[in-house]
CSV table of N, CA and C in Angstrom, one decimal:
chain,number,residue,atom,x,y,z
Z,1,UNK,N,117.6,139.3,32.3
Z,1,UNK,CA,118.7,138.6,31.6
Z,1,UNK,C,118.6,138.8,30.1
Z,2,UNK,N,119.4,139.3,29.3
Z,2,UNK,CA,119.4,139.1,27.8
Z,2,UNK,C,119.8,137.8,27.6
Z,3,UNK,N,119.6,137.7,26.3
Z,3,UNK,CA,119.1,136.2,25.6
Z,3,UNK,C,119.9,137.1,23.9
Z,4,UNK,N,120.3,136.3,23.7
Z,4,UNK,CA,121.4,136.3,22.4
Z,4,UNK,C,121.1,135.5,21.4
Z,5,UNK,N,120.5,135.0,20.5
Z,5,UNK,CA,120.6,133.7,19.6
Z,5,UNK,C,121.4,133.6,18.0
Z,6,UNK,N,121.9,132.5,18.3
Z,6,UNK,CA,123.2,132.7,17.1
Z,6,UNK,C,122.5,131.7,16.6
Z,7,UNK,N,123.4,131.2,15.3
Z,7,UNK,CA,123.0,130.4,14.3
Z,7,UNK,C,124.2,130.0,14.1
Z,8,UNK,N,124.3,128.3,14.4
Z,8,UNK,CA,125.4,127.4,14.4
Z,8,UNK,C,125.9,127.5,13.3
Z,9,UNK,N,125.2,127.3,12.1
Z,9,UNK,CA,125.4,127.5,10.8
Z,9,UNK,C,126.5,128.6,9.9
Z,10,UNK,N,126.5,129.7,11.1
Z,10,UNK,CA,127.4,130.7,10.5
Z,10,UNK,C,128.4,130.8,11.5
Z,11,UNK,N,129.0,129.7,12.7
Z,11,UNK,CA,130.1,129.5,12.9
Z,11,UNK,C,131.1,128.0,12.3
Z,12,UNK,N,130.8,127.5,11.2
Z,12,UNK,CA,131.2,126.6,10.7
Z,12,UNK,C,132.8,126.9,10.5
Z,13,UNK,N,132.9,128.6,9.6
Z,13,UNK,CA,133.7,128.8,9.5
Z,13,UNK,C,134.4,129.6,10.3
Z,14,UNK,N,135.9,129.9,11.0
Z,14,UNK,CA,136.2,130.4,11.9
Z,14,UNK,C,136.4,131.9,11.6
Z,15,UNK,N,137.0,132.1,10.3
Z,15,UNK,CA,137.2,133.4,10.0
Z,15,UNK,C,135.8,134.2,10.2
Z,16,UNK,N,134.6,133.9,8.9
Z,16,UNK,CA,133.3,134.0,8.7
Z,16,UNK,C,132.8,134.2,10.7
Z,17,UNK,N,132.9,133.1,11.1
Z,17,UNK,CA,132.5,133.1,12.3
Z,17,UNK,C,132.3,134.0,13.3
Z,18,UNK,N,133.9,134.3,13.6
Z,18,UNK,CA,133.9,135.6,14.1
Z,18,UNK,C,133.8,136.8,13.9
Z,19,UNK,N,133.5,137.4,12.5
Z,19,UNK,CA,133.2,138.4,12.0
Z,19,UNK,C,131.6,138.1,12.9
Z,20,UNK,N,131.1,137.3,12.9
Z,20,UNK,CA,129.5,137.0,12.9
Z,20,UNK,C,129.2,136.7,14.4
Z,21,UNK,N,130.1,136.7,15.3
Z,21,UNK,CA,130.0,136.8,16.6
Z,21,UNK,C,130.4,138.2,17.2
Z,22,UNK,N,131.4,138.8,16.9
Z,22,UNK,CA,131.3,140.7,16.8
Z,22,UNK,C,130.1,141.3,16.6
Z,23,UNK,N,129.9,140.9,15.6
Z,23,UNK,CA,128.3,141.4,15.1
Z,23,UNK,C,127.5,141.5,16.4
Z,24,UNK,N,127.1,140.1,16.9
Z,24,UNK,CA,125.5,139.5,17.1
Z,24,UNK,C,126.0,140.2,18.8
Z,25,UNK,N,127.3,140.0,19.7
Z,25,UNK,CA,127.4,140.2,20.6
Z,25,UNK,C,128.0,141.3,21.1
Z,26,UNK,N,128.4,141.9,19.8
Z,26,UNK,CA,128.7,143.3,20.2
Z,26,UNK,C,130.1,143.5,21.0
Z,27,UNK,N,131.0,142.7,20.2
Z,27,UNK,CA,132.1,142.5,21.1
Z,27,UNK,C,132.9,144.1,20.3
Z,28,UNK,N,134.3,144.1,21.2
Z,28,UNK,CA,134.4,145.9,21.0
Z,28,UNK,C,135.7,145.9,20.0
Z,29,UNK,N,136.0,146.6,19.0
Z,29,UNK,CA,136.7,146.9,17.9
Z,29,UNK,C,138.3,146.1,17.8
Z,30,UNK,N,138.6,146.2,18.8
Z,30,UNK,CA,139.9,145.6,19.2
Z,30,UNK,C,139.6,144.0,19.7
Z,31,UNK,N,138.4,143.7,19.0
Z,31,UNK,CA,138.5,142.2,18.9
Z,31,UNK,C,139.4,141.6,18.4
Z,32,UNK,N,140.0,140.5,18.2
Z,32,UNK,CA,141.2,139.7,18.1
Z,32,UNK,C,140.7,138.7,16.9
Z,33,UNK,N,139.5,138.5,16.8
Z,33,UNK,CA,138.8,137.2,15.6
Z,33,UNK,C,139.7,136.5,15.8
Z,34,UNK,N,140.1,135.5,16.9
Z,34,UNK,CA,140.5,133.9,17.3
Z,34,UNK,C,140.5,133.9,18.6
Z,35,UNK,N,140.4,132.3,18.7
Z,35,UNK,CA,140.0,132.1,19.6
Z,35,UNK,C,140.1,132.2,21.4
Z,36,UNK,N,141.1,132.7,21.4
Z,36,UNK,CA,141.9,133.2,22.9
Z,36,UNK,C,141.2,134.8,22.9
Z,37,UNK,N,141.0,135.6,21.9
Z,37,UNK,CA,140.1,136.3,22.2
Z,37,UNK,C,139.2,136.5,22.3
Z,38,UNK,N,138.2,135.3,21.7
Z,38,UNK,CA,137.0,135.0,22.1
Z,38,UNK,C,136.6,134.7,23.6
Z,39,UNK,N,137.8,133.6,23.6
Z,39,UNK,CA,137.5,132.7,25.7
Z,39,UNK,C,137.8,134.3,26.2
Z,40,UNK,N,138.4,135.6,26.3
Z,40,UNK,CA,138.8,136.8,26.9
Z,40,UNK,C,137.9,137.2,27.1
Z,41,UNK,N,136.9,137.6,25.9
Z,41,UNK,CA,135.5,138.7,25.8
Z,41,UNK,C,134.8,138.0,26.5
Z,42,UNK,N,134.2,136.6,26.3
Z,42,UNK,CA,133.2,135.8,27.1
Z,42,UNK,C,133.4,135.8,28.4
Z,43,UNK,N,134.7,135.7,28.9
Z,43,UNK,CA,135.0,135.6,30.1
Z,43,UNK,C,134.7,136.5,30.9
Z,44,UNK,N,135.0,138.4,30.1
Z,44,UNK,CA,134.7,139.5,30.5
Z,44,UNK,C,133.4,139.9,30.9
Z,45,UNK,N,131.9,139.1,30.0
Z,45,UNK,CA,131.2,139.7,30.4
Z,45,UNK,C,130.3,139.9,31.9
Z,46,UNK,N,129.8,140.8,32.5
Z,46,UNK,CA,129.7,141.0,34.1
Z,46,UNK,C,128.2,141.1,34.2
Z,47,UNK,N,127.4,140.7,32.9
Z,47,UNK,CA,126.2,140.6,33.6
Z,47,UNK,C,125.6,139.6,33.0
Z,48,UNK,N,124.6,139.2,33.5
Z,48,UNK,CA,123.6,137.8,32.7
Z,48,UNK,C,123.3,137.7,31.4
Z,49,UNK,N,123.2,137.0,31.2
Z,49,UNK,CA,123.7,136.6,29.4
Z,49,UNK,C,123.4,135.3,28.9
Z,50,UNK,N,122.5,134.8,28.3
Z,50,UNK,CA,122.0,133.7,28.1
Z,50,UNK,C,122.1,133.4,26.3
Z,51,UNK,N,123.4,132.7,26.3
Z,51,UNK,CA,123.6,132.8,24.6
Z,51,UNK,C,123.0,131.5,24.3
Z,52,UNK,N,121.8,131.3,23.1
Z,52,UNK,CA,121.3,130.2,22.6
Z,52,UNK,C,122.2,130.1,21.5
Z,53,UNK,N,122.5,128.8,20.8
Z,53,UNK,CA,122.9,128.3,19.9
Z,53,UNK,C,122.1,127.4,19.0
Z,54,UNK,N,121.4,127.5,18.1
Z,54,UNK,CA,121.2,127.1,17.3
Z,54,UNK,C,121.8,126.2,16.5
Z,55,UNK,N,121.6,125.0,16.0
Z,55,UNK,CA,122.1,124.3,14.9
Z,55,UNK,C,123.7,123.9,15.2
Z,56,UNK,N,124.0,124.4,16.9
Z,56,UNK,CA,125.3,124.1,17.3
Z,56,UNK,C,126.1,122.9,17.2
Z,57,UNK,N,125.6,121.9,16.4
Z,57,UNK,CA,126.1,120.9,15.5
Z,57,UNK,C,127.0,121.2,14.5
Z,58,UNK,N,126.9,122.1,13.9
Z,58,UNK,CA,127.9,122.8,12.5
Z,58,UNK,C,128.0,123.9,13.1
Z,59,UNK,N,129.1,123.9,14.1
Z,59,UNK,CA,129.6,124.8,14.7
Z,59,UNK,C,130.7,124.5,14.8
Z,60,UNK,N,132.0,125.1,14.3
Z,60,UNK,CA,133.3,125.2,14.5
Z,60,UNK,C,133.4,124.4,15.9
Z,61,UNK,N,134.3,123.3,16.2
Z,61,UNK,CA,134.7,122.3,17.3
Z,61,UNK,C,135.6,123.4,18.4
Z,62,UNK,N,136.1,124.3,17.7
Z,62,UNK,CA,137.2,125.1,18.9
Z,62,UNK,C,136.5,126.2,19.0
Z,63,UNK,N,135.6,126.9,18.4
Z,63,UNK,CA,134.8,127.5,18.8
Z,63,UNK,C,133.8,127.1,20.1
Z,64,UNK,N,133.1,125.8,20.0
Z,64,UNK,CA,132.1,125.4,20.7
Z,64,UNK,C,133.0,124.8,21.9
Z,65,UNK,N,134.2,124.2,22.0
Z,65,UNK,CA,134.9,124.2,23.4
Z,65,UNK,C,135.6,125.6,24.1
Z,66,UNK,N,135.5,126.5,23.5
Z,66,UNK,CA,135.4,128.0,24.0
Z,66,UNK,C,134.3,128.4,24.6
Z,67,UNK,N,133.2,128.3,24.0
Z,67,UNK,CA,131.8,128.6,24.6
Z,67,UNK,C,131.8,127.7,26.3
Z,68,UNK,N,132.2,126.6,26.0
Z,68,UNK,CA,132.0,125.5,26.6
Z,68,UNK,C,132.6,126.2,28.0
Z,69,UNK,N,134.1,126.6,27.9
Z,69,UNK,CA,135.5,126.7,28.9
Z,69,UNK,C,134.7,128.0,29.6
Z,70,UNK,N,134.5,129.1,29.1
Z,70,UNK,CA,134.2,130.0,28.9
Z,70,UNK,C,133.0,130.0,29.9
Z,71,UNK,N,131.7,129.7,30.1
Z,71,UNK,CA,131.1,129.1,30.7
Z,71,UNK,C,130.8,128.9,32.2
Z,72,UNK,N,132.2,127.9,31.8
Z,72,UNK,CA,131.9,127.1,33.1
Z,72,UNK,C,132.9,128.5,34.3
Z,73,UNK,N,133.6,129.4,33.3
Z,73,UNK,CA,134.7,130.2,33.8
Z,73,UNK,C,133.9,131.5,34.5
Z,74,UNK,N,132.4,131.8,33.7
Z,74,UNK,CA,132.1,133.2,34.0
Z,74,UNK,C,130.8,133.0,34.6
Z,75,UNK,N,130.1,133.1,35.8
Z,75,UNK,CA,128.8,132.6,36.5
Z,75,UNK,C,128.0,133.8,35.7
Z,76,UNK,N,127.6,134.9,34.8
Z,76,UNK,CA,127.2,135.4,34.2
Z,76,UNK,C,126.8,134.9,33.1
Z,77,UNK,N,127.6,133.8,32.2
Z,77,UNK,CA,127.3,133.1,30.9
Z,77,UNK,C,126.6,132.3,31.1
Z,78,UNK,N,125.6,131.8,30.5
Z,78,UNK,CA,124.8,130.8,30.5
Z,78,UNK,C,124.9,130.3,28.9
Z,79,UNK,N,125.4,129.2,28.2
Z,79,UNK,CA,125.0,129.1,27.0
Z,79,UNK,C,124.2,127.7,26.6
Z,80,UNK,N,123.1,127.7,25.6
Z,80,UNK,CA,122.0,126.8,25.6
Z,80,UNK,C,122.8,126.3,24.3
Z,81,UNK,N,123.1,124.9,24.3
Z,81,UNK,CA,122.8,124.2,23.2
Z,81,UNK,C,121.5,123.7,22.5
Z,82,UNK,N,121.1,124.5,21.0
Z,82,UNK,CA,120.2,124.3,20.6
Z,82,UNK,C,120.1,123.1,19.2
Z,83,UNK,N,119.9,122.0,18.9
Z,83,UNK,CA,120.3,120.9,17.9
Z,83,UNK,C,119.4,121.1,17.3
């Protein structure tokens, strides 16, 4: 299983954010940077995947109920809240 660890800290902002979620998870060019294309890619992925969150307290609120939906939507995602 890969293991991913983000930094809550640099999803505060949404724009900022998803620039910094493309990055870390390698999402593919024709990313969308909001959030219906975020819940799409998460949902897409097909193999195990354990995204830790860090400092997920100062994390964008619609961001982190994405993570959340997303989740419970794809038995491959696994994401840790880390405080």
């Amino acid at each position: 299983m890969e293991t991913v660890i983000l930094d809550g800290k640099k999803l505060e902002n949404a724009p900022e954010g998803h620039k910094y979620l493309k990055e870390m998870l390698g999402f593919p060019e024709y990313y969308g940077e909001n959030l219906d294309a975020l819940y799409d890619v998460l949902t897409e992925i097909g193999e195990d995947v354990e995204i830790q969150i860090h400092s997920s307290f100062q994390m964008n609120q619609g961001m982190r109920c994405v993570f959340e939906d997303a989740a419970r939507e794809n038995t491959f995602l696994n994401v840790v809240w880390r405080d």
